[in-house]
Amino acid sequence: MISTLLRVLKITAYVLLGVVVYQLIIRVIRRLSHFPAPAFIGIFLDSDQRRRMQPAEDFIKTAGIKPGMHVLEVGCGSGAYTTFVARAVGPEGKVEALDIQPAMLAQLEKKLTKPAFQDIDNITLHQANAYQLPFGDQELDLVYLITVLPEIPDQARALAEIYRVLKPGGILAVAELLLDPDYPLKSTTTHRCQAAGFALQEVQDNFWSYTARFVKPRKNQTG
């Protein structure tokens, strides 16, 4: 009995060590080179396992997503959270789903053809980068990024563009996942967004993830 328990503990320790080493190697690589998450991991990104660690309902609540909002998702990927947000803003709201990779958008487009999502008709797909958002000044109510901001090489430039398209009083929501190789500390995310002119409103977290909500101050009407 004791020997079996020791074997289990030993195997568990090896598995945990392997995960730690893998994370360290991937994080070093990511520090040296920034690039979007490859399209082939879209299946994991849009999975119930991922959403158990980063629940959609918790994100929507903390982000402040409400019915009728005009919302932009930067880096929508395969649409892990896009459909949840689309239902949260309701038929009077709109979701702009933007990604730099056509292959990711193709996965989301295919997902939206499934019977489970036939009730959703308020999502528009955009193939573009975060430096040139295809929207006018002060056009959007809310912009959100889920495990995307650290993948952008020039985050300051992207945040400035998000600031441009948000209305005064508009919301920026940034969510990060601990298992993501690009995972930044809450303090790092807060500093980057505040440096871009956003004011921190709230941060909510669990063991695996956090969501930080910022606002574009109304006093800066000109952006």
JSON list of C-alpha atoms in Angstrom, two decimals:
[
{"chain": "A", "resi": 1, "resn": "MET", "atom": "CA", "xyz": [0.00, 0.00, 0.00]},
{"chain": "A", "resi": 2, "resn": "ILE", "atom": "CA", "xyz": [2.76, 2.41, 0.99]},
{"chain": "A", "resi": 3, "resn": "SER", "atom": "CA", "xyz": [4.86, 1.50, -2.05]},
{"chain": "A", "resi": 4, "resn": "THR", "atom": "CA", "xyz": [1.86, 2.13, -4.36]},
{"chain": "A", "resi": 5, "resn": "LEU", "atom": "CA", "xyz": [1.25, 5.50, -2.75]},
{"chain": "A", "resi": 6, "resn": "LEU", "atom": "CA", "xyz": [4.91, 6.42, -3.15]},
{"chain": "A", "resi": 7, "resn": "ARG", "atom": "CA", "xyz": [4.78, 5.46, -6.84]},
{"chain": "A", "resi": 8, "resn": "VAL", "atom": "CA", "xyz": [1.73, 7.64, -7.37]},
{"chain": "A", "resi": 9, "resn": "LEU", "atom": "CA", "xyz": [3.39, 10.56, -5.60]},
{"chain": "A", "resi": 10, "resn": "LYS", "atom": "CA", "xyz": [6.55, 10.05, -7.64]},
{"chain": "A", "resi": 11, "resn": "ILE", "atom": "CA", "xyz": [4.64, 10.00, -10.94]},
{"chain": "A", "resi": 12, "resn": "THR", "atom": "CA", "xyz": [2.68, 13.08, -9.89]},
{"chain": "A", "resi": 13, "resn": "ALA", "atom": "CA", "xyz": [5.90, 14.90, -9.02]},
{"chain": "A", "resi": 14, "resn": "TYR", "atom": "CA", "xyz": [7.40, 14.01, -12.42]},
{"chain": "A", "resi": 15, "resn": "VAL", "atom": "CA", "xyz": [4.28, 15.25, -14.22]},
{"chain": "A", "resi": 16, "resn": "LEU", "atom": "CA", "xyz": [4.28, 18.53, -12.29]},
{"chain": "A", "resi": 17, "resn": "LEU", "atom": "CA", "xyz": [7.99, 18.98, -12.95]},
{"chain": "A", "resi": 18, "resn": "GLY", "atom": "CA", "xyz": [7.43, 18.34, -16.64]},
{"chain": "A", "resi": 19, "resn": "VAL", "atom": "CA", "xyz": [4.66, 20.95, -16.76]},
{"chain": "A", "resi": 20, "resn": "VAL", "atom": "CA", "xyz": [6.87, 23.50, -14.98]},
{"chain": "A", "resi": 21, "resn": "VAL", "atom": "CA", "xyz": [9.83, 22.86, -17.30]},
{"chain": "A", "resi": 22, "resn": "TYR", "atom": "CA", "xyz": [7.56, 23.03, -20.37]},
{"chain": "A", "resi": 23, "resn": "GLN", "atom": "CA", "xyz": [6.09, 26.33, -19.20]},
{"chain": "A", "resi": 24, "resn": "LEU", "atom": "CA", "xyz": [9.54, 27.77, -18.55]},
{"chain": "A", "resi": 25, "resn": "ILE", "atom": "CA", "xyz": [10.82, 26.78, -22.00]},
{"chain": "A", "resi": 26, "resn": "ILE", "atom": "CA", "xyz": [7.73, 28.14, -23.78]},
{"chain": "A", "resi": 27, "resn": "ARG", "atom": "CA", "xyz": [7.83, 31.37, -21.79]},
{"chain": "A", "resi": 28, "resn": "VAL", "atom": "CA", "xyz": [11.49, 31.95, -22.70]},
{"chain": "A", "resi": 29, "resn": "ILE", "atom": "CA", "xyz": [10.68, 31.41, -26.38]},
{"chain": "A", "resi": 30, "resn": "ARG", "atom": "CA", "xyz": [7.73, 33.79, -26.15]},
{"chain": "A", "resi": 31, "resn": "ARG", "atom": "CA", "xyz": [9.88, 36.46, -24.51]},
{"chain": "A", "resi": 32, "resn": "LEU", "atom": "CA", "xyz": [12.20, 36.33, -27.49]},
{"chain": "A", "resi": 33, "resn": "SER", "atom": "CA", "xyz": [9.51, 36.25, -30.16]},
{"chain": "A", "resi": 34, "resn": "HIS", "atom": "CA", "xyz": [5.94, 37.63, -30.15]},
{"chain": "A", "resi": 35, "resn": "PHE", "atom": "CA", "xyz": [3.43, 36.00, -32.49]},
{"chain": "A", "resi": 36, "resn": "PRO", "atom": "CA", "xyz": [-0.29, 35.16, -32.39]},
{"chain": "A", "resi": 37, "resn": "ALA", "atom": "CA", "xyz": [-1.43, 31.81, -31.01]},
{"chain": "A", "resi": 38, "resn": "PRO", "atom": "CA", "xyz": [-1.34, 29.37, -33.95]},
{"chain": "A", "resi": 39, "resn": "ALA", "atom": "CA", "xyz": [-4.68, 28.45, -35.47]},
{"chain": "A", "resi": 40, "resn": "PHE", "atom": "CA", "xyz": [-4.26, 24.73, -34.78]},
{"chain": "A", "resi": 41, "resn": "ILE", "atom": "CA", "xyz": [-4.75, 25.28, -31.03]},
{"chain": "A", "resi": 42, "resn": "GLY", "atom": "CA", "xyz": [-8.17, 26.82, -31.67]},
{"chain": "A", "resi": 43, "resn": "ILE", "atom": "CA", "xyz": [-9.80, 23.60, -30.47]},
{"chain": "A", "resi": 44, "resn": "PHE", "atom": "CA", "xyz": [-8.23, 23.99, -27.03]},
{"chain": "A", "resi": 45, "resn": "LEU", "atom": "CA", "xyz": [-8.90, 27.71, -26.88]},
{"chain": "A", "resi": 46, "resn": "ASP", "atom": "CA", "xyz": [-12.59, 27.10, -27.57]},
{"chain": "A", "resi": 47, "resn": "SER", "atom": "CA", "xyz": [-13.06, 24.27, -25.07]},
{"chain": "A", "resi": 48, "resn": "ASP", "atom": "CA", "xyz": [-15.07, 23.70, -21.91]},
{"chain": "A", "resi": 49, "resn": "GLN", "atom": "CA", "xyz": [-11.83, 22.79, -20.12]},
{"chain": "A", "resi": 50, "resn": "ARG", "atom": "CA", "xyz": [-10.41, 26.24, -20.82]},
{"chain": "A", "resi": 51, "resn": "ARG", "atom": "CA", "xyz": [-13.65, 27.95, -19.80]},
{"chain": "A", "resi": 52, "resn": "ARG", "atom": "CA", "xyz": [-13.67, 26.10, -16.46]},
{"chain": "A", "resi": 53, "resn": "MET", "atom": "CA", "xyz": [-10.48, 27.97, -15.65]},
{"chain": "A", "resi": 54, "resn": "GLN", "atom": "CA", "xyz": [-11.66, 31.21, -17.24]},
{"chain": "A", "resi": 55, "resn": "PRO", "atom": "CA", "xyz": [-15.49, 31.19, -17.01]},
{"chain": "A", "resi": 56, "resn": "ALA", "atom": "CA", "xyz": [-17.32, 33.23, -19.63]},
{"chain": "A", "resi": 57, "resn": "GLU", "atom": "CA", "xyz": [-20.01, 34.39, -17.19]},
{"chain": "A", "resi": 58, "resn": "ASP", "atom": "CA", "xyz": [-17.40, 35.71, -14.75]},
{"chain": "A", "resi": 59, "resn": "PHE", "atom": "CA", "xyz": [-15.60, 37.57, -17.52]},
{"chain": "A", "resi": 60, "resn": "ILE", "atom": "CA", "xyz": [-18.80, 39.16, -18.84]},
{"chain": "A", "resi": 61, "resn": "LYS", "atom": "CA", "xyz": [-19.82, 40.33, -15.36]},
{"chain": "A", "resi": 62, "resn": "THR", "atom": "CA", "xyz": [-16.43, 41.82, -14.47]},
{"chain": "A", "resi": 63, "resn": "ALA", "atom": "CA", "xyz": [-15.95, 43.38, -17.91]},
{"chain": "A", "resi": 64, "resn": "GLY", "atom": "CA", "xyz": [-19.26, 45.19, -17.53]},
{"chain": "A", "resi": 65, "resn": "ILE", "atom": "CA", "xyz": [-20.77, 43.87, -20.75]},
{"chain": "A", "resi": 66, "resn": "LYS", "atom": "CA", "xyz": [-24.44, 44.91, -20.93]},
{"chain": "A", "resi": 67, "resn": "PRO", "atom": "CA", "xyz": [-27.36, 44.50, -23.35]},
{"chain": "A", "resi": 68, "resn": "GLY", "atom": "CA", "xyz": [-27.30, 46.97, -26.24]},
{"chain": "A", "resi": 69, "resn": "MET", "atom": "CA", "xyz": [-23.54, 47.60, -26.18]},
{"chain": "A", "resi": 70, "resn": "HIS", "atom": "CA", "xyz": [-21.40, 47.93, -29.31]},
{"chain": "A", "resi": 71, "resn": "VAL", "atom": "CA", "xyz": [-18.45, 45.72, -28.45]},
{"chain": "A", "resi": 72, "resn": "LEU", "atom": "CA", "xyz": [-15.13, 44.86, -30.09]},
{"chain": "A", "resi": 73, "resn": "GLU", "atom": "CA", "xyz": [-13.17, 41.68, -29.36]},
{"chain": "A", "resi": 74, "resn": "VAL", "atom": "CA", "xyz": [-9.52, 42.06, -30.37]},
{"chain": "A", "resi": 75, "resn": "GLY", "atom": "CA", "xyz": [-8.03, 38.65, -31.09]},
{"chain": "A", "resi": 76, "resn": "CYS", "atom": "CA", "xyz": [-11.27, 36.66, -31.14]},
{"chain": "A", "resi": 77, "resn": "GLY", "atom": "CA", "xyz": [-9.50, 33.52, -32.34]},
{"chain": "A", "resi": 78, "resn": "SER", "atom": "CA", "xyz": [-11.87, 30.59, -32.86]},
{"chain": "A", "resi": 79, "resn": "GLY", "atom": "CA", "xyz": [-14.59, 32.31, -30.84]},
{"chain": "A", "resi": 80, "resn": "ALA", "atom": "CA", "xyz": [-14.24, 30.81, -27.37]},
{"chain": "A", "resi": 81, "resn": "TYR", "atom": "CA", "xyz": [-16.03, 33.78, -25.79]},
{"chain": "A", "resi": 82, "resn": "THR", "atom": "CA", "xyz": [-17.50, 35.59, -28.80]},
{"chain": "A", "resi": 83, "resn": "THR", "atom": "CA", "xyz": [-20.85, 33.81, -28.77]},
{"chain": "A", "resi": 84, "resn": "PHE", "atom": "CA", "xyz": [-21.26, 34.32, -25.01]},
{"chain": "A", "resi": 85, "resn": "VAL", "atom": "CA", "xyz": [-20.67, 38.05, -25.43]},
{"chain": "A", "resi": 86, "resn": "ALA", "atom": "CA", "xyz": [-23.01, 38.20, -28.43]},
{"chain": "A", "resi": 87, "resn": "ARG", "atom": "CA", "xyz": [-25.82, 36.78, -26.32]},
{"chain": "A", "resi": 88, "resn": "ALA", "atom": "CA", "xyz": [-24.93, 39.09, -23.43]},
{"chain": "A", "resi": 89, "resn": "VAL", "atom": "CA", "xyz": [-25.27, 42.26, -25.55]},
{"chain": "A", "resi": 90, "resn": "GLY", "atom": "CA", "xyz": [-28.50, 40.88, -27.02]},
{"chain": "A", "resi": 91, "resn": "PRO", "atom": "CA", "xyz": [-30.25, 41.64, -30.32]},
{"chain": "A", "resi": 92, "resn": "GLU", "atom": "CA", "xyz": [-29.89, 45.40, -29.77]},
{"chain": "A", "resi": 93, "resn": "GLY", "atom": "CA", "xyz": [-26.12, 45.08, -29.33]},
{"chain": "A", "resi": 94, "resn": "LYS", "atom": "CA", "xyz": [-23.31, 44.33, -31.76]},
{"chain": "A", "resi": 95, "resn": "VAL", "atom": "CA", "xyz": [-20.09, 42.34, -31.52]},
{"chain": "A", "resi": 96, "resn": "GLU", "atom": "CA", "xyz": [-17.15, 43.08, -33.82]},
{"chain": "A", "resi": 97, "resn": "ALA", "atom": "CA", "xyz": [-14.91, 39.99, -33.84]},
{"chain": "A", "resi": 98, "resn": "LEU", "atom": "CA", "xyz": [-11.42, 40.88, -35.05]},
{"chain": "A", "resi": 99, "resn": "ASP", "atom": "CA", "xyz": [-8.40, 38.68, -35.62]},
{"chain": "A", "resi": 100, "resn": "ILE", "atom": "CA", "xyz": [-5.21, 38.98, -37.63]},
{"chain": "A", "resi": 101, "resn": "GLN", "atom": "CA", "xyz": [-5.33, 35.32, -38.74]},
{"chain": "A", "resi": 102, "resn": "PRO", "atom": "CA", "xyz": [-7.79, 34.29, -41.48]},
{"chain": "A", "resi": 103, "resn": "ALA", "atom": "CA", "xyz": [-7.57, 30.67, -40.28]},
{"chain": "A", "resi": 104, "resn": "MET", "atom": "CA", "xyz": [-8.90, 31.63, -36.85]},
{"chain": "A", "resi": 105, "resn": "LEU", "atom": "CA", "xyz": [-11.75, 33.63, -38.36]},
{"chain": "A", "resi": 106, "resn": "ALA", "atom": "CA", "xyz": [-12.60, 30.65, -40.57]},
{"chain": "A", "resi": 107, "resn": "GLN", "atom": "CA", "xyz": [-12.99, 28.51, -37.45]},
{"chain": "A", "resi": 108, "resn": "LEU", "atom": "CA", "xyz": [-15.32, 31.09, -35.89]},
{"chain": "A", "resi": 109, "resn": "GLU", "atom": "CA", "xyz": [-17.30, 31.43, -39.10]},
{"chain": "A", "resi": 110, "resn": "LYS", "atom": "CA", "xyz": [-17.77, 27.65, -39.23]},
{"chain": "A", "resi": 111, "resn": "LYS", "atom": "CA", "xyz": [-18.81, 27.60, -35.57]},
{"chain": "A", "resi": 112, "resn": "LEU", "atom": "CA", "xyz": [-21.53, 30.18, -36.21]},
{"chain": "A", "resi": 113, "resn": "THR", "atom": "CA", "xyz": [-23.14, 27.92, -38.84]},
{"chain": "A", "resi": 114, "resn": "LYS", "atom": "CA", "xyz": [-23.87, 25.21, -36.24]},
{"chain": "A", "resi": 115, "resn": "PRO", "atom": "CA", "xyz": [-27.48, 24.80, -35.04]},
{"chain": "A", "resi": 116, "resn": "ALA", "atom": "CA", "xyz": [-26.53, 25.79, -31.46]},
{"chain": "A", "resi": 117, "resn": "PHE", "atom": "CA", "xyz": [-25.67, 29.30, -32.66]},
{"chain": "A", "resi": 118, "resn": "GLN", "atom": "CA", "xyz": [-28.41, 29.96, -35.20]},
{"chain": "A", "resi": 119, "resn": "ASP", "atom": "CA", "xyz": [-29.99, 32.47, -32.82]},
{"chain": "A", "resi": 120, "resn": "ILE", "atom": "CA", "xyz": [-26.91, 34.71, -33.06]},
{"chain": "A", "resi": 121, "resn": "ASP", "atom": "CA", "xyz": [-26.90, 37.29, -35.86]},
{"chain": "A", "resi": 122, "resn": "ASN", "atom": "CA", "xyz": [-25.12, 40.25, -34.25]},
{"chain": "A", "resi": 123, "resn": "ILE", "atom": "CA", "xyz": [-21.49, 39.23, -34.88]},
{"chain": "A", "resi": 124, "resn": "THR", "atom": "CA", "xyz": [-19.39, 40.77, -37.66]},
{"chain": "A", "resi": 125, "resn": "LEU", "atom": "CA", "xyz": [-15.99, 39.29, -38.51]},
{"chain": "A", "resi": 126, "resn": "HIS", "atom": "CA", "xyz": [-12.96, 41.46, -39.35]},
{"chain": "A", "resi": 127, "resn": "GLN", "atom": "CA", "xyz": [-9.51, 40.39, -40.54]},
{"chain": "A", "resi": 128, "resn": "ALA", "atom": "CA", "xyz": [-7.22, 43.17, -39.30]},
{"chain": "A", "resi": 129, "resn": "ASN", "atom": "CA", "xyz": [-4.45, 43.95, -36.83]},
{"chain": "A", "resi": 130, "resn": "ALA", "atom": "CA", "xyz": [-4.61, 45.81, -33.53]},
{"chain": "A", "resi": 131, "resn": "TYR", "atom": "CA", "xyz": [-2.68, 48.79, -34.89]},
{"chain": "A", "resi": 132, "resn": "GLN", "atom": "CA", "xyz": [-5.31, 49.78, -37.47]},
{"chain": "A", "resi": 133, "resn": "LEU", "atom": "CA", "xyz": [-8.76, 49.06, -36.11]},
{"chain": "A", "resi": 134, "resn": "PRO", "atom": "CA", "xyz": [-11.44, 49.51, -38.80]},
{"chain": "A", "resi": 135, "resn": "PHE", "atom": "CA", "xyz": [-13.63, 51.80, -36.69]},
{"chain": "A", "resi": 136, "resn": "GLY", "atom": "CA", "xyz": [-14.15, 55.51, -36.29]},
{"chain": "A", "resi": 137, "resn": "ASP", "atom": "CA", "xyz": [-13.06, 57.68, -33.39]},
{"chain": "A", "resi": 138, "resn": "GLN", "atom": "CA", "xyz": [-15.12, 57.22, -30.21]},
{"chain": "A", "resi": 139, "resn": "GLU", "atom": "CA", "xyz": [-17.37, 54.64, -31.92]},
{"chain": "A", "resi": 140, "resn": "LEU", "atom": "CA", "xyz": [-17.38, 51.72, -29.46]},
{"chain": "A", "resi": 141, "resn": "ASP", "atom": "CA", "xyz": [-18.78, 51.16, -25.98]},
{"chain": "A", "resi": 142, "resn": "LEU", "atom": "CA", "xyz": [-16.37, 48.42, -24.93]},
{"chain": "A", "resi": 143, "resn": "VAL", "atom": "CA", "xyz": [-13.24, 46.67, -26.20]},
{"chain": "A", "resi": 144, "resn": "TYR", "atom": "CA", "xyz": [-11.94, 43.44, -24.72]},
{"chain": "A", "resi": 145, "resn": "LEU", "atom": "CA", "xyz": [-8.94, 41.18, -25.12]},
{"chain": "A", "resi": 146, "resn": "ILE", "atom": "CA", "xyz": [-8.72, 37.67, -23.64]},
{"chain": "A", "resi": 147, "resn": "THR", "atom": "CA", "xyz": [-5.14, 36.30, -23.45]},
{"chain": "A", "resi": 148, "resn": "VAL", "atom": "CA", "xyz": [-4.25, 38.52, -26.42]},
{"chain": "A", "resi": 149, "resn": "LEU", "atom": "CA", "xyz": [-2.58, 41.74, -25.24]},
{"chain": "A", "resi": 150, "resn": "PRO", "atom": "CA", "xyz": [0.82, 40.13, -24.44]},
{"chain": "A", "resi": 151, "resn": "GLU", "atom": "CA", "xyz": [0.93, 38.60, -27.94]},
{"chain": "A", "resi": 152, "resn": "ILE", "atom": "CA", "xyz": [0.97, 42.06, -29.53]},
{"chain": "A", "resi": 153, "resn": "PRO", "atom": "CA", "xyz": [4.56, 43.22, -30.12]},
{"chain": "A", "resi": 154, "resn": "ASP", "atom": "CA", "xyz": [3.82, 46.95, -29.68]},
{"chain": "A", "resi": 155, "resn": "GLN", "atom": "CA", "xyz": [1.25, 46.97, -26.91]},
{"chain": "A", "resi": 156, "resn": "ALA", "atom": "CA", "xyz": [1.42, 50.72, -26.38]},
{"chain": "A", "resi": 157, "resn": "ARG", "atom": "CA", "xyz": [0.49, 51.32, -30.02]},
{"chain": "A", "resi": 158, "resn": "ALA", "atom": "CA", "xyz": [-2.41, 48.86, -29.82]},
{"chain": "A", "resi": 159, "resn": "LEU", "atom": "CA", "xyz": [-3.72, 50.39, -26.60]},
{"chain": "A", "resi": 160, "resn": "ALA", "atom": "CA", "xyz": [-3.55, 53.86, -28.15]},
{"chain": "A", "resi": 161, "resn": "GLU", "atom": "CA", "xyz": [-5.67, 52.61, -31.05]},
{"chain": "A", "resi": 162, "resn": "ILE", "atom": "CA", "xyz": [-8.18, 51.05, -28.65]},
{"chain": "A", "resi": 163, "resn": "TYR", "atom": "CA", "xyz": [-8.30, 54.36, -26.78]},
{"chain": "A", "resi": 164, "resn": "ARG", "atom": "CA", "xyz": [-9.09, 56.11, -30.07]},
{"chain": "A", "resi": 165, "resn": "VAL", "atom": "CA", "xyz": [-12.09, 53.95, -30.97]},
{"chain": "A", "resi": 166, "resn": "LEU", "atom": "CA", "xyz": [-13.63, 53.93, -27.48]},
{"chain": "A", "resi": 167, "resn": "LYS", "atom": "CA", "xyz": [-16.21, 56.49, -26.47]},
{"chain": "A", "resi": 168, "resn": "PRO", "atom": "CA", "xyz": [-15.40, 58.69, -23.44]},
{"chain": "A", "resi": 169, "resn": "GLY", "atom": "CA", "xyz": [-16.46, 56.53, -20.51]},
{"chain": "A", "resi": 170, "resn": "GLY", "atom": "CA", "xyz": [-15.96, 53.42, -22.65]},
{"chain": "A", "resi": 171, "resn": "ILE", "atom": "CA", "xyz": [-14.55, 50.25, -21.14]},
{"chain": "A", "resi": 172, "resn": "LEU", "atom": "CA", "xyz": [-11.40, 48.26, -21.83]},
{"chain": "A", "resi": 173, "resn": "ALA", "atom": "CA", "xyz": [-11.43, 44.73, -20.36]},
{"chain": "A", "resi": 174, "resn": "VAL", "atom": "CA", "xyz": [-8.27, 42.59, -20.32]},
{"chain": "A", "resi": 175, "resn": "ALA", "atom": "CA", "xyz": [-8.33, 38.96, -19.20]},
{"chain": "A", "resi": 176, "resn": "GLU", "atom": "CA", "xyz": [-5.35, 36.67, -18.73]},
{"chain": "A", "resi": 177, "resn": "LEU", "atom": "CA", "xyz": [-4.91, 32.93, -18.02]},
{"chain": "A", "resi": 178, "resn": "LEU", "atom": "CA", "xyz": [-2.16, 31.53, -15.81]},
{"chain": "A", "resi": 179, "resn": "LEU", "atom": "CA", "xyz": [-1.39, 28.64, -18.20]},
{"chain": "A", "resi": 180, "resn": "ASP", "atom": "CA", "xyz": [-0.84, 31.03, -21.10]},
{"chain": "A", "resi": 181, "resn": "PRO", "atom": "CA", "xyz": [2.91, 31.22, -21.85]},
{"chain": "A", "resi": 182, "resn": "ASP", "atom": "CA", "xyz": [2.53, 35.00, -22.22]},
{"chain": "A", "resi": 183, "resn": "TYR", "atom": "CA", "xyz": [0.77, 35.41, -18.85]},
{"chain": "A", "resi": 184, "resn": "PRO", "atom": "CA", "xyz": [1.54, 38.83, -17.32]},
{"chain": "A", "resi": 185, "resn": "LEU", "atom": "CA", "xyz": [1.10, 39.77, -13.68]},
{"chain": "A", "resi": 186, "resn": "LYS", "atom": "CA", "xyz": [-1.93, 41.89, -12.79]},
{"chain": "A", "resi": 187, "resn": "SER", "atom": "CA", "xyz": [0.42, 44.74, -11.93]},
{"chain": "A", "resi": 188, "resn": "THR", "atom": "CA", "xyz": [2.00, 44.55, -15.39]},
{"chain": "A", "resi": 189, "resn": "THR", "atom": "CA", "xyz": [-1.36, 44.70, -17.17]},
{"chain": "A", "resi": 190, "resn": "THR", "atom": "CA", "xyz": [-2.50, 47.54, -14.93]},
{"chain": "A", "resi": 191, "resn": "HIS", "atom": "CA", "xyz": [0.66, 49.56, -15.57]},
{"chain": "A", "resi": 192, "resn": "ARG", "atom": "CA", "xyz": [0.45, 49.12, -19.36]},
{"chain": "A", "resi": 193, "resn": "CYS", "atom": "CA", "xyz": [-3.18, 50.17, -19.55]},
{"chain": "A", "resi": 194, "resn": "GLN", "atom": "CA", "xyz": [-2.79, 53.10, -17.18]},
{"chain": "A", "resi": 195, "resn": "ALA", "atom": "CA", "xyz": [0.21, 54.29, -19.20]},
{"chain": "A", "resi": 196, "resn": "ALA", "atom": "CA", "xyz": [-2.11, 54.39, -22.22]},
{"chain": "A", "resi": 197, "resn": "GLY", "atom": "CA", "xyz": [-4.49, 56.73, -20.40]},
{"chain": "A", "resi": 198, "resn": "PHE", "atom": "CA", "xyz": [-7.01, 54.26, -19.00]},
{"chain": "A", "resi": 199, "resn": "ALA", "atom": "CA", "xyz": [-8.17, 54.34, -15.37]},
{"chain": "A", "resi": 200, "resn": "LEU", "atom": "CA", "xyz": [-8.46, 51.08, -13.44]},
{"chain": "A", "resi": 201, "resn": "GLN", "atom": "CA", "xyz": [-11.96, 50.30, -12.15]},
{"chain": "A", "resi": 202, "resn": "GLU", "atom": "CA", "xyz": [-11.84, 46.70, -10.93]},
{"chain": "A", "resi": 203, "resn": "VAL", "atom": "CA", "xyz": [-9.84, 43.47, -10.98]},
{"chain": "A", "resi": 204, "resn": "GLN", "atom": "CA", "xyz": [-11.42, 40.09, -10.31]},
{"chain": "A", "resi": 205, "resn": "ASP", "atom": "CA", "xyz": [-9.49, 36.83, -10.23]},
{"chain": "A", "resi": 206, "resn": "ASN", "atom": "CA", "xyz": [-9.47, 33.16, -9.35]},
{"chain": "A", "resi": 207, "resn": "PHE", "atom": "CA", "xyz": [-6.55, 30.73, -9.10]},
{"chain": "A", "resi": 208, "resn": "TRP", "atom": "CA", "xyz": [-6.28, 30.36, -12.89]},
{"chain": "A", "resi": 209, "resn": "SER", "atom": "CA", "xyz": [-7.16, 33.76, -14.33]},
{"chain": "A", "resi": 210, "resn": "TYR", "atom": "CA", "xyz": [-8.00, 37.39, -13.82]},
{"chain": "A", "resi": 211, "resn": "THR", "atom": "CA", "xyz": [-9.98, 40.12, -15.55]},
{"chain": "A", "resi": 212, "resn": "ALA", "atom": "CA", "xyz": [-9.07, 43.80, -15.23]},
{"chain": "A", "resi": 213, "resn": "ARG", "atom": "CA", "xyz": [-11.59, 46.48, -16.22]},
{"chain": "A", "resi": 214, "resn": "PHE", "atom": "CA", "xyz": [-10.45, 49.96, -17.20]},
{"chain": "A", "resi": 215, "resn": "VAL", "atom": "CA", "xyz": [-12.32, 53.05, -18.35]},
{"chain": "A", "resi": 216, "resn": "LYS", "atom": "CA", "xyz": [-11.48, 55.80, -20.80]},
{"chain": "A", "resi": 217, "resn": "PRO", "atom": "CA", "xyz": [-11.90, 58.97, -18.69]},
{"chain": "A", "resi": 218, "resn": "ARG", "atom": "CA", "xyz": [-14.75, 61.21, -19.81]},
{"chain": "A", "resi": 219, "resn": "LYS", "atom": "CA", "xyz": [-12.68, 64.32, -19.24]},
{"chain": "A", "resi": 220, "resn": "ASN", "atom": "CA", "xyz": [-10.41, 63.36, -22.16]},
{"chain": "A", "resi": 221, "resn": "GLN", "atom": "CA", "xyz": [-13.10, 63.88, -24.77]},
{"chain": "A", "resi": 222, "resn": "THR", "atom": "CA", "xyz": [-10.62, 64.28, -27.57]},
{"chain": "A", "resi": 223, "resn": "GLY", "atom": "CA", "xyz": [-8.86, 60.95, -26.83]}
]
